[in-house]
Coordinates of N, CA, C and O in Angstrom, one line a residue:
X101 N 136.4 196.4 63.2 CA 137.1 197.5 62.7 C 136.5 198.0 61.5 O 135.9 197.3 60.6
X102 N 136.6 199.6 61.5 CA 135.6 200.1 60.5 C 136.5 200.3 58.7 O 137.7 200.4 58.7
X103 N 136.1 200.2 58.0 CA 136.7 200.0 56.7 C 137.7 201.1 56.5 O 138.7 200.9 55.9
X104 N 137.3 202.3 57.1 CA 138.4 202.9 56.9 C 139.2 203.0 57.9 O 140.1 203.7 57.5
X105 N 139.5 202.7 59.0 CA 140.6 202.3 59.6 C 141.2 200.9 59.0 O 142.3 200.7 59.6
X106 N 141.0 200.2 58.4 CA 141.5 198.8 57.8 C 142.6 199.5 56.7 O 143.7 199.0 56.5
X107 N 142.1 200.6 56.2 CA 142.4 201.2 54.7 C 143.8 201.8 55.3 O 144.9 201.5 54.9
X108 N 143.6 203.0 56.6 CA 144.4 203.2 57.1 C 146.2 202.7 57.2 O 147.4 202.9 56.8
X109 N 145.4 201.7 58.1 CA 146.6 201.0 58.5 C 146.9 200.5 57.0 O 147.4 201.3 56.3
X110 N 146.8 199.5 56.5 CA 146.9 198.5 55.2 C 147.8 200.0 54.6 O 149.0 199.7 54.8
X111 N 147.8 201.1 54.1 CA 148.6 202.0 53.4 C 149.8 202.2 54.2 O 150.8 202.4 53.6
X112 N 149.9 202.0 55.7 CA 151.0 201.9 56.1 C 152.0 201.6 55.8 O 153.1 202.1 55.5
X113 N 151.2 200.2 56.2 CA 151.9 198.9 55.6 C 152.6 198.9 54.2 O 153.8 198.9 54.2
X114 N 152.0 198.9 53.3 CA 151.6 198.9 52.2 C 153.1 199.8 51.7 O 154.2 199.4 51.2
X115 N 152.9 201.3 52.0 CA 153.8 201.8 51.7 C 155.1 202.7 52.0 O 155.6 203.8 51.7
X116 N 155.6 201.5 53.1 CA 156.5 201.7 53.8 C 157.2 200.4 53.7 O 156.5 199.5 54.0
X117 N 158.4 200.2 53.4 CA 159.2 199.1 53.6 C 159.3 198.3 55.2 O 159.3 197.1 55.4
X118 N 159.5 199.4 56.1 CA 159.1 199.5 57.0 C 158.7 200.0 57.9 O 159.1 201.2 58.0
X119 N 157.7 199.4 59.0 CA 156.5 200.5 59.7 C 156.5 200.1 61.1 O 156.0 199.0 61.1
X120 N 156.7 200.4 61.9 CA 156.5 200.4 63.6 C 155.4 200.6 64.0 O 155.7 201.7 64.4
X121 N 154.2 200.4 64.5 CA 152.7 200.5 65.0 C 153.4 200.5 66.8 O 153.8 199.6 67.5
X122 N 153.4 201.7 66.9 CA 153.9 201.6 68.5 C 153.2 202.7 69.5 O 152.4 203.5 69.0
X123 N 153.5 202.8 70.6 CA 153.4 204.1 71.8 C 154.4 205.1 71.6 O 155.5 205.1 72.1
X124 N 153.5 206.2 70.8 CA 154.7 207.5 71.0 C 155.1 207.5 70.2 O 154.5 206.6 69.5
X125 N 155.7 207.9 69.7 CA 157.2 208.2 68.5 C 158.5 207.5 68.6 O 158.8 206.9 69.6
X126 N 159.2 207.6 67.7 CA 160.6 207.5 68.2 C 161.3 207.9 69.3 O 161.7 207.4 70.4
X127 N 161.3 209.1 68.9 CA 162.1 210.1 69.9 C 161.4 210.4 71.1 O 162.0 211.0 71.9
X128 N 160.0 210.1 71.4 CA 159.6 210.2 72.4 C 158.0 209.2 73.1 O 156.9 209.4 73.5
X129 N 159.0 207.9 72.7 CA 158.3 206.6 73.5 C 157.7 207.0 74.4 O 158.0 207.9 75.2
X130 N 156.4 206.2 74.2 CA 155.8 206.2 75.4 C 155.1 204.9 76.2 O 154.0 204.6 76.9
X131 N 156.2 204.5 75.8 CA 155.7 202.9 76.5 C 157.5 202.1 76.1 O 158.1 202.2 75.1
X132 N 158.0 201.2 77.6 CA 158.9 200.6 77.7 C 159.5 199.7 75.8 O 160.5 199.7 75.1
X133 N 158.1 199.0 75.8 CA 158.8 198.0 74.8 C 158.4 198.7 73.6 O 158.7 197.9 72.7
X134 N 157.8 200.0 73.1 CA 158.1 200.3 72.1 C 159.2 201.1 72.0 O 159.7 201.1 70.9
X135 N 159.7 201.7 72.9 CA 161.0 202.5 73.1 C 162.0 201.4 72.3 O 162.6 201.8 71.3
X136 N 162.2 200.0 72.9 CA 163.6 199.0 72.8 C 163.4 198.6 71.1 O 164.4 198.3 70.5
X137 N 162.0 198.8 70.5 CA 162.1 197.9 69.0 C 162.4 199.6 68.6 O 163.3 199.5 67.9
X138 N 162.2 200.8 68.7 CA 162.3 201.7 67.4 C 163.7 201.6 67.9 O 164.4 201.4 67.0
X139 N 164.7 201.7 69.6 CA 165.7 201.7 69.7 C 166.7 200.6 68.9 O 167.8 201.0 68.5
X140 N 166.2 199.5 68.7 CA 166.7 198.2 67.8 C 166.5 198.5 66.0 O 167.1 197.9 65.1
X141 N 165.6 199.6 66.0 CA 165.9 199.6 64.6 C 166.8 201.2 63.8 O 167.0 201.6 62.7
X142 N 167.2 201.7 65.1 CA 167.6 203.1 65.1 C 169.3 202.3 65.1 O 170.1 202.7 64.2
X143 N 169.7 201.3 65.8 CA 171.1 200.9 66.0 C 171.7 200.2 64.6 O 172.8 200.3 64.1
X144 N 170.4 199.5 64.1 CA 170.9 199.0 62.7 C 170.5 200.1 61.2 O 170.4 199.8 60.0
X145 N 170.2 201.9 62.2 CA 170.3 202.4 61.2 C 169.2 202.2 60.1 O 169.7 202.4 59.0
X146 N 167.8 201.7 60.1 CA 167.3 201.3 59.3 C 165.9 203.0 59.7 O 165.4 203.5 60.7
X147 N 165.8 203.3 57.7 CA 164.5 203.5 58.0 C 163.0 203.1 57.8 O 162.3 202.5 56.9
X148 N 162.8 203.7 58.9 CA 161.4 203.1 59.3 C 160.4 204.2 59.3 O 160.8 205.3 59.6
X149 N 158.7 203.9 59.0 CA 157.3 204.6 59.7 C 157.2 204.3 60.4 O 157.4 203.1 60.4
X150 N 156.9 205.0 61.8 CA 156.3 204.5 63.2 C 154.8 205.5 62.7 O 154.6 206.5 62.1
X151 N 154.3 204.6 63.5 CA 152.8 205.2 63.6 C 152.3 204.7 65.4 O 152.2 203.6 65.9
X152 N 151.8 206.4 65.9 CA 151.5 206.4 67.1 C 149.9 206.0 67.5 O 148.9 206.7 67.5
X153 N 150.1 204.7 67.7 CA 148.5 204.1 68.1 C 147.8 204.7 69.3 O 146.6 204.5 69.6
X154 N 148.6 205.5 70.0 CA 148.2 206.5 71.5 C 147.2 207.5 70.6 O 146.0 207.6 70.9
X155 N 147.8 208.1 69.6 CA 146.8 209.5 68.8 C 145.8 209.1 67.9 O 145.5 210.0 67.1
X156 N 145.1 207.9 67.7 CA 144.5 207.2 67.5 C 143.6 205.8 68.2 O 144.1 204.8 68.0
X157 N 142.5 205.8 69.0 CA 142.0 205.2 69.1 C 141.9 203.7 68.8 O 142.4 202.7 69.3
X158 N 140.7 203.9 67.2 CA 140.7 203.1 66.2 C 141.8 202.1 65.4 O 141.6 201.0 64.8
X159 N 142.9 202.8 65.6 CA 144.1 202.3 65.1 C 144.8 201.7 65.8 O 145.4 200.8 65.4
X160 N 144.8 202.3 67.6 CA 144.9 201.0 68.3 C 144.4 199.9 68.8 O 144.9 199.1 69.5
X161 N 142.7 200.0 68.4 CA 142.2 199.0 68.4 C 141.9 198.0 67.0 O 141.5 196.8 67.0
X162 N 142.1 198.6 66.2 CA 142.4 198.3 65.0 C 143.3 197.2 64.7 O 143.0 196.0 64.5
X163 N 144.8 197.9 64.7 CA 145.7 196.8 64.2 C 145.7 195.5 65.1 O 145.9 194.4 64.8
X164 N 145.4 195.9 66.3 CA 145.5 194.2 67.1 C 144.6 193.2 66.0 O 144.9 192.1 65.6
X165 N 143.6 193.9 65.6 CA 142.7 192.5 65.2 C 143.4 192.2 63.7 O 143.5 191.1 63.1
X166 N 144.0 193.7 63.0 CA 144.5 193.5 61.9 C 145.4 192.2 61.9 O 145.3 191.2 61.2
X167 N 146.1 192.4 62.9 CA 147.7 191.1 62.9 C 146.9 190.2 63.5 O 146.9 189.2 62.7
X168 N 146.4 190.1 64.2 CA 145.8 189.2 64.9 C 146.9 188.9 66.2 O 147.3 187.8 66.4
X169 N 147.2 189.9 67.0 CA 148.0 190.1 67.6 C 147.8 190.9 68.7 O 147.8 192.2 68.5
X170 N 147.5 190.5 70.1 CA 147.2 191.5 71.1 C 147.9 192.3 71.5 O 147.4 192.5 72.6
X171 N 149.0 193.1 71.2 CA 149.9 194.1 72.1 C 150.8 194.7 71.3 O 151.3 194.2 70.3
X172 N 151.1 195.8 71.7 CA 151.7 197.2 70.3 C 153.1 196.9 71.3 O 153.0 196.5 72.5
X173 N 154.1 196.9 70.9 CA 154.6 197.6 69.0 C 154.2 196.2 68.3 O 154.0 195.1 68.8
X174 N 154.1 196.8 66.9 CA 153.8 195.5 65.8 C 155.3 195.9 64.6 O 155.6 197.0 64.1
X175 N 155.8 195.1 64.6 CA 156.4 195.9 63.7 C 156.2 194.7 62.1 O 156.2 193.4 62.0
X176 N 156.2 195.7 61.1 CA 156.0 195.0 59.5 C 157.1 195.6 58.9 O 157.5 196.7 59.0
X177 N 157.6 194.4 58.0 CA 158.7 194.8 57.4 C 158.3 194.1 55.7 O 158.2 192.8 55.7
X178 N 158.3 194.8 54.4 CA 157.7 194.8 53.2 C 156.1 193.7 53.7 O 155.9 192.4 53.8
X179 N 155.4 194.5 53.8 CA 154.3 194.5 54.4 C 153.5 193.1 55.0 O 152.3 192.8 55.1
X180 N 155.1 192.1 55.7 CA 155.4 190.9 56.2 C 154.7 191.8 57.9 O 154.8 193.0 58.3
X181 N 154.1 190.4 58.7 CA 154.3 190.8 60.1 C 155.6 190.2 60.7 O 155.9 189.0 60.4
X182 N 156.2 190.9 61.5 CA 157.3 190.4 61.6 C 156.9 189.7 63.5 O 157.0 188.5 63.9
X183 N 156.7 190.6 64.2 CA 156.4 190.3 65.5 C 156.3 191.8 66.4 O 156.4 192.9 65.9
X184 N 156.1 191.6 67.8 CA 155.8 192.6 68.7 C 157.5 192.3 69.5 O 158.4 191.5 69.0
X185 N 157.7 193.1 70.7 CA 158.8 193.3 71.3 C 159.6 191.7 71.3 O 160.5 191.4 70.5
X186 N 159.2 191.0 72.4 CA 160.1 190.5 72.6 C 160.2 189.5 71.2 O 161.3 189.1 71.2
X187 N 159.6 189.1 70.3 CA 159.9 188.3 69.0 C 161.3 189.4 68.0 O 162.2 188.7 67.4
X188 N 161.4 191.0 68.1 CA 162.0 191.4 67.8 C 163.5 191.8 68.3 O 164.5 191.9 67.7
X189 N 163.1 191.9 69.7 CA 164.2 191.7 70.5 C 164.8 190.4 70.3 O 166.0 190.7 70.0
X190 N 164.7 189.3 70.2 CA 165.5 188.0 69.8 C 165.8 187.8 68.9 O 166.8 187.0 68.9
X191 N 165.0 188.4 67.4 CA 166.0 188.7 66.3 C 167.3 189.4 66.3 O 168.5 189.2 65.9
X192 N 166.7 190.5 66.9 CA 168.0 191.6 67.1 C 169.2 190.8 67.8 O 170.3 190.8 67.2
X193 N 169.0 190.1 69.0 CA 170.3 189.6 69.6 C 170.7 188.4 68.8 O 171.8 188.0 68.8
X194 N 169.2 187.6 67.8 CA 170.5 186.3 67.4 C 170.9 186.3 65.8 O 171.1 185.4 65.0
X195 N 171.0 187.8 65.5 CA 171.1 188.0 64.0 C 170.4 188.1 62.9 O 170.6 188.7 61.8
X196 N 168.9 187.0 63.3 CA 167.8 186.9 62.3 C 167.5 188.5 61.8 O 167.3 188.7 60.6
X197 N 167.5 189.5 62.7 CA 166.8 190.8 62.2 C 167.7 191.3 61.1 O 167.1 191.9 60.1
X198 N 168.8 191.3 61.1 CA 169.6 191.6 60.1 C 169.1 190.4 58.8 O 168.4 190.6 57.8
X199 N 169.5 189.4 59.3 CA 169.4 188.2 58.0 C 167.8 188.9 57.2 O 167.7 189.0 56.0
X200 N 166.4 189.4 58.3 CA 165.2 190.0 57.4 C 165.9 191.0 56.4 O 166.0 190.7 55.2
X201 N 166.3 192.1 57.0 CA 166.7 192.9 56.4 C 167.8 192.4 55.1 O 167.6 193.2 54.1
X202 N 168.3 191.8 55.0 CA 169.5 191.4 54.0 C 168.2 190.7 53.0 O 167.8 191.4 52.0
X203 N 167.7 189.4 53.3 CA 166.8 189.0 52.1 C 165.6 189.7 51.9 O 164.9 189.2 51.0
X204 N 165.2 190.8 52.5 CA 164.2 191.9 51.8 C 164.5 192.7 51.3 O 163.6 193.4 50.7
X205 N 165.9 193.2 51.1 CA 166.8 194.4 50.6 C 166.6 195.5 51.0 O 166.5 196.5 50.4
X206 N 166.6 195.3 52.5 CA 166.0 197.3 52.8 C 167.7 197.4 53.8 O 168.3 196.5 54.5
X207 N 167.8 198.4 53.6 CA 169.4 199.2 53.9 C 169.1 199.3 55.6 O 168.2 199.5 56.3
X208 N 170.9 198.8 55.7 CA 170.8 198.6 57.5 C 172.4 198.6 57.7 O 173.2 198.2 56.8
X209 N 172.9 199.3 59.1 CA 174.1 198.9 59.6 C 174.6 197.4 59.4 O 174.0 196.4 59.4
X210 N 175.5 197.6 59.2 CA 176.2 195.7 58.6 C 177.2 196.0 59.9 O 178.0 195.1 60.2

């Protein structure tokens, strides 16, 4: 990965509490399991950066090596990795994703 896509992403991160590395947008996914984590973080009302790795190349080849993680969505939360779909999907159903949100202080549906 070239230094400035490193720089890229890392500002994401960096300056967003929280940031979604996914397919598509919010509002118009384009891939199954990035659709369910921005949908999981749209229910608890939280805001978030998504950044579309489809309109970027580099950036989707990029963050895989960043996280060290093979498969988008990535989601980072205070510039923690948190996990890809299904790691976030199982916070979401056993409360942990809230419990993140409560000990990092970033504002969410209670």
């Amino acid at each position: 990965m070239d230094q400035q896509t490193k720089e890229l992403i890392e500002n994401n991160i960096n300056t967003n509490e929280v940031c979604l590395f996914m397919k598509g947008t919010p509002d118009a996914p384009e891939c199954g399991f990035s659709m369910a984590v921005a949908n999981m973080l749209k229910i608890l009302e939280v805001s978030f950066k998504s950044v579309n790795v489809l309109s970027d190349q580099s950036i989707r080849e990029g963050i895989k090596k960043f996280s060290e993680w093979p498969t988008v969505p990535q989601l980072y939360v205070k510039k923690e990795f948190v996990g890809g779909c299904d790691i976030v999907k199982e916070m979401f159903e056993n409360g942990e994703l809230k419990k993140l949100f409560e000990d990092k202080q970033i504002k969410y549906k209670k």
